[in-house]
Coordinates of N, CA and C in Angstrom, one line a residue:
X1395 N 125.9 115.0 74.4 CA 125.2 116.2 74.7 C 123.7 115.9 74.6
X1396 N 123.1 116.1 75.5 CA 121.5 116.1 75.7 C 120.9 117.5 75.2
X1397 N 120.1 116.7 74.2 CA 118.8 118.3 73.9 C 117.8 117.8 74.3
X1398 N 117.1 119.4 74.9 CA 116.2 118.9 75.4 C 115.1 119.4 74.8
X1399 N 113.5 118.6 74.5 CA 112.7 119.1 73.6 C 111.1 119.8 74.4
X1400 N 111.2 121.4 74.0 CA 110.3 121.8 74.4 C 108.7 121.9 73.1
X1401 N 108.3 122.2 74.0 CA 106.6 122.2 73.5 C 106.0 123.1 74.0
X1402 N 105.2 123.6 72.9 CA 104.4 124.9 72.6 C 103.6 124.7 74.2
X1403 N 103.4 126.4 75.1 CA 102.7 126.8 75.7 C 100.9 125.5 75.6
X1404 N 100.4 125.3 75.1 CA 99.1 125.0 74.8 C 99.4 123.4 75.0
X1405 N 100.2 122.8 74.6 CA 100.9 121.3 74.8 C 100.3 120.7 75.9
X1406 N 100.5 121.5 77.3 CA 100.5 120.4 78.3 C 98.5 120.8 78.7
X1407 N 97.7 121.8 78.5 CA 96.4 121.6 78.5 C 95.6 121.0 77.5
X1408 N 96.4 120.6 76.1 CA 95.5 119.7 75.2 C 96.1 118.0 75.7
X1409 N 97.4 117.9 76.4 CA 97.4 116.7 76.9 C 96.7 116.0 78.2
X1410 N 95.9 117.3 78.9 CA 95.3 117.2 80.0 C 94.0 117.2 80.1
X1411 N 93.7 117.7 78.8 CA 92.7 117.2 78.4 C 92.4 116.2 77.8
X1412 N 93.2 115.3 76.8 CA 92.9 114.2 76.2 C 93.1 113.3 77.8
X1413 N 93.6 113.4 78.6 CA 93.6 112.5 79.1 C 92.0 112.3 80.5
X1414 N 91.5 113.6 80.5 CA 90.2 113.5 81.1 C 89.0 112.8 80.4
X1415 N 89.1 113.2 79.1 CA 88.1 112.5 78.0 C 88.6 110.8 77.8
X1416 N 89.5 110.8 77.9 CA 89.6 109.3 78.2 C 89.6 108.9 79.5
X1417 N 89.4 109.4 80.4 CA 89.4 108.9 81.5 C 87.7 109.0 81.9
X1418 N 87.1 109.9 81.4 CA 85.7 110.1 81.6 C 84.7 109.0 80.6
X1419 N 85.6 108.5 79.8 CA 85.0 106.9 79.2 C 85.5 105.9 79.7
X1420 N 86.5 105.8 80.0 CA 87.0 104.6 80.5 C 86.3 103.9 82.0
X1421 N 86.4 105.4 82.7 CA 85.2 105.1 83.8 C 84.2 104.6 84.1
X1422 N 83.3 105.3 83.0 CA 81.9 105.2 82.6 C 81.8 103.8 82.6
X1423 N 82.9 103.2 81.6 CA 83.1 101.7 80.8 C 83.2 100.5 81.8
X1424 N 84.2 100.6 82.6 CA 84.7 100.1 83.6 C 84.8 99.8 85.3
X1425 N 84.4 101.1 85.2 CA 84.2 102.2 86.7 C 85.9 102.1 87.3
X1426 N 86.1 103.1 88.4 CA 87.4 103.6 88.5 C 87.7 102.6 89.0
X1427 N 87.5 101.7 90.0 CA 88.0 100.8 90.8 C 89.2 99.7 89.7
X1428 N 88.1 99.8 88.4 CA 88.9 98.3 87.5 C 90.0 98.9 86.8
X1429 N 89.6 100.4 86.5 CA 90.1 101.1 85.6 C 91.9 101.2 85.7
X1430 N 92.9 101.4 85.6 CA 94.2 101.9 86.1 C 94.7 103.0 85.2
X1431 N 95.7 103.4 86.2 CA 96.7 104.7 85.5 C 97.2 103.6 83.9
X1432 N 98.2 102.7 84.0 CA 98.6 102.5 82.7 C 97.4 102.5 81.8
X1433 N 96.4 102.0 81.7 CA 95.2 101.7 81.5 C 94.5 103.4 80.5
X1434 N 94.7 104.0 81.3 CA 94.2 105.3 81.3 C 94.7 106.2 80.3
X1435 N 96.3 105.9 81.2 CA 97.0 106.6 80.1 C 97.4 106.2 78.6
X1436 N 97.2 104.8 78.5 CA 96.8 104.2 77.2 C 95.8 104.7 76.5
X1437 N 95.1 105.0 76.8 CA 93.4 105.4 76.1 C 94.0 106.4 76.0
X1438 N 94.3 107.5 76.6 CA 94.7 108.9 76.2 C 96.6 109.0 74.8
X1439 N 96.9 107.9 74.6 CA 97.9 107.8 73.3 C 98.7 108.4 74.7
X1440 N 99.3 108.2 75.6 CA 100.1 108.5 76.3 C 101.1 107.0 77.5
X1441 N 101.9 107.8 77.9 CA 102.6 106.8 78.8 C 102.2 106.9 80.1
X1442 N 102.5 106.1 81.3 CA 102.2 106.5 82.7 C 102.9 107.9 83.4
X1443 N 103.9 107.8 82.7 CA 105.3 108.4 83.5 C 104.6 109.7 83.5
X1444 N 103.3 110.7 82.5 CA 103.5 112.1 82.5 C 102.0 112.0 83.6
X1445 N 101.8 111.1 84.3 CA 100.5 110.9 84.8 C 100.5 112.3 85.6
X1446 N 101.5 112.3 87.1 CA 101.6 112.7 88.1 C 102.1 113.9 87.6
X1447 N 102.4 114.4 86.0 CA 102.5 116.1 86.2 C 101.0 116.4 86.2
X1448 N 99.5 116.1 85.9 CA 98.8 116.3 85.4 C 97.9 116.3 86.7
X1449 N 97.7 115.2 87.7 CA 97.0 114.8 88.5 C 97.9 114.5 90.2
X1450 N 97.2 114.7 91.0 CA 97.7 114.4 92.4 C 97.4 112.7 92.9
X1451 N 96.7 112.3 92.0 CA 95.9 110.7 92.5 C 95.0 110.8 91.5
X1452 N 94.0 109.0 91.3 CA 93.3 108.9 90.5 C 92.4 109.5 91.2
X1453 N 92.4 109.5 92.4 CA 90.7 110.4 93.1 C 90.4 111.3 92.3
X1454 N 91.7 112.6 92.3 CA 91.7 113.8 91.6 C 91.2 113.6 90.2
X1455 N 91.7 112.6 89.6 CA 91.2 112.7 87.9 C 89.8 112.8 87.9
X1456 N 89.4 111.1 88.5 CA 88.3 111.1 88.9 C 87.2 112.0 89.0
X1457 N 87.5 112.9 90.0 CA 86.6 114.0 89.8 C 86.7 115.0 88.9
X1458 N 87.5 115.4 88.5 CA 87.7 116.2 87.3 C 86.8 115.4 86.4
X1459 N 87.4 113.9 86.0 CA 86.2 113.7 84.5 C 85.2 113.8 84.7
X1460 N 84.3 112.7 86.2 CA 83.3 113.5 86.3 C 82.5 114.7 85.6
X1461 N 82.9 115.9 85.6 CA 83.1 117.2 85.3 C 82.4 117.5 83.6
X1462 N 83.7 116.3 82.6 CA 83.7 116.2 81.5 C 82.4 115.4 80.7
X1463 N 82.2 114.3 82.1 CA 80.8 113.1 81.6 C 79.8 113.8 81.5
X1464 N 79.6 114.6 82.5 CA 78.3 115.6 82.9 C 77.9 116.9 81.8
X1465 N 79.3 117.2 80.9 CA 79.1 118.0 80.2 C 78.6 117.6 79.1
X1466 N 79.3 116.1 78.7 CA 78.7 115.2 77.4 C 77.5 114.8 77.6
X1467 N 76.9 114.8 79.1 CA 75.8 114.2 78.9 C 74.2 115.3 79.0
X1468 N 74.9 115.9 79.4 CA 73.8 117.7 79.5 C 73.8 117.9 78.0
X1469 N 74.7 118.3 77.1 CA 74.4 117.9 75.5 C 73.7 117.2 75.0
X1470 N 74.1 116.0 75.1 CA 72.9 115.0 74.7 C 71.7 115.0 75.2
X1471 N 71.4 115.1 76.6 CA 70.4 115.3 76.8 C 69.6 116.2 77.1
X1472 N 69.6 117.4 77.0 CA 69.2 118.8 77.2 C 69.2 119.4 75.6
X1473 N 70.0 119.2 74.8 CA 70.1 119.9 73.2 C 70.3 119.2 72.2
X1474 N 71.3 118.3 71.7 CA 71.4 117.8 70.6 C 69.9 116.8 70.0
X1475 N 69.6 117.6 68.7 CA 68.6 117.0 68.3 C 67.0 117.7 69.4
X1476 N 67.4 117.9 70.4 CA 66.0 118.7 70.9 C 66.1 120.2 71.7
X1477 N 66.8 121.1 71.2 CA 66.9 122.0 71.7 C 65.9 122.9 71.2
X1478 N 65.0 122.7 70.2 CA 63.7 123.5 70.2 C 62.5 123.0 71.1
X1479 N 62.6 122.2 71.9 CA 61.4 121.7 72.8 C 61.6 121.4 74.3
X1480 N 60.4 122.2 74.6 CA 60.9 122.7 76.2 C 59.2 121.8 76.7
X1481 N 59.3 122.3 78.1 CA 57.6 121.6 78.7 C 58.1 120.3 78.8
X1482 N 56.7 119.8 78.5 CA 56.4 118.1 79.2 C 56.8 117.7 78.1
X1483 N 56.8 118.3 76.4 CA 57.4 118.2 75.2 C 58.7 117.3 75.1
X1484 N 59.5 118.1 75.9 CA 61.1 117.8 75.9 C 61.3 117.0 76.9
X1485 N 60.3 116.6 77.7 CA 60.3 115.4 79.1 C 60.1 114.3 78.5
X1486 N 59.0 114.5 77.9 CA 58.9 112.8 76.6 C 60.2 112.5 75.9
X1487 N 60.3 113.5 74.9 CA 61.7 113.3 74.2 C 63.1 112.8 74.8
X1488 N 63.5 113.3 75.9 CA 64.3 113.2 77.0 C 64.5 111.8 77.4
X1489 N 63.0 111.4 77.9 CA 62.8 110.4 78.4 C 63.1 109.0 77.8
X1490 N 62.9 109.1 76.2 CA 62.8 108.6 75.0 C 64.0 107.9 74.5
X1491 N 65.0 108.8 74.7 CA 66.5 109.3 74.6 C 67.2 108.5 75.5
X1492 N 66.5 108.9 76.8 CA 67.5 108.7 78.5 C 67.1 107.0 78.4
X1493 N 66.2 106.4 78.5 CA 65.7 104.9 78.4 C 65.5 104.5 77.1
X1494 N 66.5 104.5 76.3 CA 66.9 104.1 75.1 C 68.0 103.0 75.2
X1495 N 67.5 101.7 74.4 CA 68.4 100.6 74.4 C 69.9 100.6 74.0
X1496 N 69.7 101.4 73.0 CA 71.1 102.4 72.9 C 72.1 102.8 74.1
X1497 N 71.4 103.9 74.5 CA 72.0 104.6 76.2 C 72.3 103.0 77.0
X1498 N 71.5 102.1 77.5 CA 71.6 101.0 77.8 C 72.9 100.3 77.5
X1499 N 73.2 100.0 76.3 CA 74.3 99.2 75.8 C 75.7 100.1 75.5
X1500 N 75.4 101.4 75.8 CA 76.8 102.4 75.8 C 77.1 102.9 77.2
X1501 N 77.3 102.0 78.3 CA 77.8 103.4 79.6 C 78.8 103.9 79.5
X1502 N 79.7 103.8 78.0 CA 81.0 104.4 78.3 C 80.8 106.1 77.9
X1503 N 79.7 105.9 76.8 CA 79.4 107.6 76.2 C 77.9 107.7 76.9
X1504 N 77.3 107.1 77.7 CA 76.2 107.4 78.5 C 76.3 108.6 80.0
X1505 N 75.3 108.5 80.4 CA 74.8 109.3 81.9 C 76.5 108.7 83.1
X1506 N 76.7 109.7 83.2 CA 77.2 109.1 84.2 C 77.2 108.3 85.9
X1507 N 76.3 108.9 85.9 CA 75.0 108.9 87.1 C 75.0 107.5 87.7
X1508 N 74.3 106.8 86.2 CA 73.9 105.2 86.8 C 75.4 104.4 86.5
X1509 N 76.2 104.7 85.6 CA 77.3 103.9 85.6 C 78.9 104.4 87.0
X1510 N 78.4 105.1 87.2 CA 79.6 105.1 88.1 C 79.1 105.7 89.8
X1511 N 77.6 105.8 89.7 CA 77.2 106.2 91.1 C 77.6 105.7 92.4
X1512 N 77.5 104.2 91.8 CA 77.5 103.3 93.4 C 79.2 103.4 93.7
X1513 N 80.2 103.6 92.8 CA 81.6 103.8 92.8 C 81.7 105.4 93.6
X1514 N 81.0 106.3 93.5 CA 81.2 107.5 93.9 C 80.6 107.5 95.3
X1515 N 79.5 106.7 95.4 CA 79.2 106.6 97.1 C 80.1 105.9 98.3
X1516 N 81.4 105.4 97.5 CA 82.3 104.8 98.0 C 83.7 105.5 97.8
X1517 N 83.4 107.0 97.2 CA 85.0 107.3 96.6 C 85.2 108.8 97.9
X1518 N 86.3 109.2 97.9 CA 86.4 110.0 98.6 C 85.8 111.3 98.5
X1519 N 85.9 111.9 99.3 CA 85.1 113.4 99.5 C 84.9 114.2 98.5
X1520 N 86.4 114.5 97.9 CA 86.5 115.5 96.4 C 85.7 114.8 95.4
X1521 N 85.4 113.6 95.6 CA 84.7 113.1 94.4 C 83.2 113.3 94.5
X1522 N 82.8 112.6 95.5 CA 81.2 113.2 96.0 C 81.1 114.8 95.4
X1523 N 81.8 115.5 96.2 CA 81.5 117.1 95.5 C 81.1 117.0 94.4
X1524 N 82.3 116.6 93.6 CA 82.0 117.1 92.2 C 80.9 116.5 91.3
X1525 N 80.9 115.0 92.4 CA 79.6 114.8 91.6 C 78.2 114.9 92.2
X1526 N 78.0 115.6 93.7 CA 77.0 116.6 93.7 C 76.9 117.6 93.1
X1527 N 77.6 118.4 92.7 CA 77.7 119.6 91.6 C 76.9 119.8 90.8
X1528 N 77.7 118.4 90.1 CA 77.4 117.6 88.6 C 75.9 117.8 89.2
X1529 N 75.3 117.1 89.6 CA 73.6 116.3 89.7 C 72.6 117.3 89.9
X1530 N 73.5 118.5 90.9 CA 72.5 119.9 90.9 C 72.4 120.1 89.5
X1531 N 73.2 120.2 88.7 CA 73.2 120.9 88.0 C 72.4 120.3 86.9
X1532 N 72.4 119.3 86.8 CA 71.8 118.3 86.1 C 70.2 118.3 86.0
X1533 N 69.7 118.7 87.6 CA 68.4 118.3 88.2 C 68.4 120.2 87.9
X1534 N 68.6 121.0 87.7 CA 68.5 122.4 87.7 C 68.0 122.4 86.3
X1535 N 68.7 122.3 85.2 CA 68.9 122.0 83.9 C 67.1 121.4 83.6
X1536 N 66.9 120.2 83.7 CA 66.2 119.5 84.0 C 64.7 120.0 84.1
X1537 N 64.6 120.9 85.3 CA 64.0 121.7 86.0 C 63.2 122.9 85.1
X1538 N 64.4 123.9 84.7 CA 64.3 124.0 83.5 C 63.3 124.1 82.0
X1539 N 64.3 123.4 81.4 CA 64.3 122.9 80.2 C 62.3 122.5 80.5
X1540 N 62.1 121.7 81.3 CA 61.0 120.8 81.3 C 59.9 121.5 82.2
X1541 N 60.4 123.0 82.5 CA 59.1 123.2 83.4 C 58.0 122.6 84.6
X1542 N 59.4 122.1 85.1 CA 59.0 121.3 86.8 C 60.0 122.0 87.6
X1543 N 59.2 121.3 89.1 CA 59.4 122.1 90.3 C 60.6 121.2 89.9
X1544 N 61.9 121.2 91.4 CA 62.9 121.0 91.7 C 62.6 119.5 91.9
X1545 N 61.5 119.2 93.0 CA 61.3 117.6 93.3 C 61.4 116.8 92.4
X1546 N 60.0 117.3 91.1 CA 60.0 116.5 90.0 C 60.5 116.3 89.2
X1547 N 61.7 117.3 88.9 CA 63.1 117.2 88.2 C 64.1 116.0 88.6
X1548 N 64.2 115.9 90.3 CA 64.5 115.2 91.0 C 63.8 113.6 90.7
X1549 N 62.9 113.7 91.0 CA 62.0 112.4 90.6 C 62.2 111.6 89.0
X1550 N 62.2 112.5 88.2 CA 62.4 112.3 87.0 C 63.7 112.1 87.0
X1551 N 64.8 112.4 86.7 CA 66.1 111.9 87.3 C 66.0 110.7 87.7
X1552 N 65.4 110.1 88.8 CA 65.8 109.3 89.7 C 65.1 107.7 88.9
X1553 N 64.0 108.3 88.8 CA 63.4 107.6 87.2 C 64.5 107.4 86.1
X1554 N 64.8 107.6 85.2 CA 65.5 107.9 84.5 C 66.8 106.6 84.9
X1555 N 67.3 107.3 85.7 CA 68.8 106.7 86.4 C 68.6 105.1 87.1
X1556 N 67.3 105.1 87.2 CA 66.8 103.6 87.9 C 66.4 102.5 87.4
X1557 N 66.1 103.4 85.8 CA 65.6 102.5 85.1 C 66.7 102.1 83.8
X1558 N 67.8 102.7 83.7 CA 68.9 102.5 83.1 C 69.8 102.1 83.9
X1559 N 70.0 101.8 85.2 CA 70.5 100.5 86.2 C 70.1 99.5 86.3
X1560 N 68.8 99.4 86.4 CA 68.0 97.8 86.3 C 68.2 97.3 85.0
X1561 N 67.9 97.8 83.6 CA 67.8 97.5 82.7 C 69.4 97.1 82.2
X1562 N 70.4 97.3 82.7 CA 71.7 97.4 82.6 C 72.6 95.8 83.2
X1563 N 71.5 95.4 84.4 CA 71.7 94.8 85.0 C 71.1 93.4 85.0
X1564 N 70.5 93.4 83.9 CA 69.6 92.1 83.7 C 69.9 91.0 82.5
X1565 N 70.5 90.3 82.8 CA 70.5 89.5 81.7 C 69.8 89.3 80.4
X1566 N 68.8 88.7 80.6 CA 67.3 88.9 79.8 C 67.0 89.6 79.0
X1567 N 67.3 89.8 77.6 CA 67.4 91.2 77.0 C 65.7 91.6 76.8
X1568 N 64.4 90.9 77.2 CA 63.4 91.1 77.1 C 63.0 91.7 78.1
X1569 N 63.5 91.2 79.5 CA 63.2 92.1 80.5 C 63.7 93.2 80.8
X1570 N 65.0 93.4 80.1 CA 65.4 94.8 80.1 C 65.2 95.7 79.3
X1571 N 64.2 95.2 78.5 CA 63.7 96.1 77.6 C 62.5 97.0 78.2
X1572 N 62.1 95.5 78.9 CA 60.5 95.8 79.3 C 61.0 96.8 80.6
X1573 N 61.9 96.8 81.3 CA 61.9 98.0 81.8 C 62.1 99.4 81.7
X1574 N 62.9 99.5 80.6 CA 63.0 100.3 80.1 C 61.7 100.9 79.4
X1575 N 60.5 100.4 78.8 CA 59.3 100.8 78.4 C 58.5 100.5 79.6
X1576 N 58.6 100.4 80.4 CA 57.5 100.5 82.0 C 58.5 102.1 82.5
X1577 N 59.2 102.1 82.3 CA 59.9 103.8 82.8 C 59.2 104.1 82.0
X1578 N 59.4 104.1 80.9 CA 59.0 105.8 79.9 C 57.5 105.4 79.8
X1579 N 56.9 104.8 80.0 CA 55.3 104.8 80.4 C 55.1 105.7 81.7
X1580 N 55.8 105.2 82.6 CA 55.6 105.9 83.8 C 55.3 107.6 83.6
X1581 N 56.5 108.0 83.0 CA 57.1 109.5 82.6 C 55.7 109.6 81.7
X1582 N 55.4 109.0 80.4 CA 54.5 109.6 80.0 C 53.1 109.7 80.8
X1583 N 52.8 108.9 81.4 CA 51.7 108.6 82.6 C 51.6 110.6 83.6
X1584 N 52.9 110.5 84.1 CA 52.9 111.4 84.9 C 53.3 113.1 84.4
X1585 N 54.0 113.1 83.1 CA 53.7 113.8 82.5 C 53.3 114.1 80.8
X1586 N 52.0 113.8 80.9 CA 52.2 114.0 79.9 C 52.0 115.5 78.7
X1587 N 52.8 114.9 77.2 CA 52.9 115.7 76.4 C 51.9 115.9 75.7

C-alpha cells in the first residue's frame, strides 16, 4: 500500500521561493550559462526532479530571479544604512557603497547589472524584459532618491556598473582598486555633496 504525503497549502510557494533566491545567487556567482538545474537545485536543499513543477525552462527562472537580485539590490542600495539621505548626499554614499571593494569581491550578493548583463544581452526575450524592468526601475529609484534628471540617473548607473566591471575584471588588485576610486572621484567631481 502506498501513502501518499501531502503538504500544507504554503509548501509549494516557500519552495519556490527558496529556489529563486538561490538561483538569483548562484547566477550572480556564476552566470546562467555555467550555472545548471542540478546545480541550482542543490543550492536551494532540493532535488532536480521538482524543477519542472516550478519553472517551464531555466530562461523562465532566470528571469524571475532577476526580479529577486533587483530587489536585494534596491535595499542595499537605495536604504539599508542610508535611508535618511536623499540629494547629491545619498549619491556620494551610494557611490561609496556601489564601488566598494566589497561589492567587487561579492557578485553573488552584489548588483546584478554588471555580473550577469553581458549573459542577458545574449538570453532570450523574457529575460531582457525583465531585466529592462528591473533597470527602469532601478534608474527611477535612483532618480529619485538623488534628485537627478532621468539621463543622470542613467549616467550614474552606467558609472557605477562600469566601474564594478572593469574593476572585477582585472587581475591587479591595485589597479582595480584604482578604478574603483577614479569612479567615485568622477561621481564626486560631478556631483558633488
Amino acid at each position: 500500500m502506498m501513502v501518499s504525503m501531502s503538504y500544507p497549502p504554503e509548501h509549494k510557494v516557500k519552495t519556490h521561493t527558496r529556489i529563486v533566491t538561490a538561483a538569483a545567487k548562484s547566477f550572480r556567482q556564476a552566470g546562467m550559462l555555467a550555472t545548471g538545474i542540478d546545480q541550482l537545485m542543490a543550492d536551494a536543499g532540493l532535488t532536480r526532479g521538482g524543477f519542472y513543477a516550478h519553472f517551464r525552462s531555466k530562461a523562465a527562472l532566470f528571469a524571475e530571479s532577476l526580479h529577486a537580485a533587483f530587489a536585494e539590490a534596491r535595499e542595499n542600495l537605495l536604504f539599508k544604512g542610508l535611508d535618511k539621505r536623499s540629494g547629491h548626499e545619498w549619491v556620494q554614499a551610494a557611490s561609496k557603497r556601489y564601488l566598494a571593494k566589497s561589492h567587487r569581491d561579492t557578485p553573488d550578493e552584489g548588483c546584478a547589472i554588471p555580473a550577469l548583463g553581458a549573459e542577458v544581452a545574449r538570453a532570450p526575450d523574457e529575460v531582457k524584459e525583465a531585466f529592462e524592468r528591473e533597470v527602469d526601475g532601478i534608474i527611477t529609484a535612483i532618480s529619485e532618491r538623488g534628485g537627478l534628471s532621468k539621463p543622470e540617473a542613467t549616467a550614474l548607473l552606467a558609472t557605477w556598473v562600469g566601474g564594478i566591471t572593469l574593476a572585477r575584471g582585472m587581475k591587479d588588485p591595485a589597479a582595480s582598486s584604482q578604478v574603483l576610486e577614479d569612479c567615485r572621484a568622477e561621481v564626486a567631481r560631478r556631483f558633488p555633496g
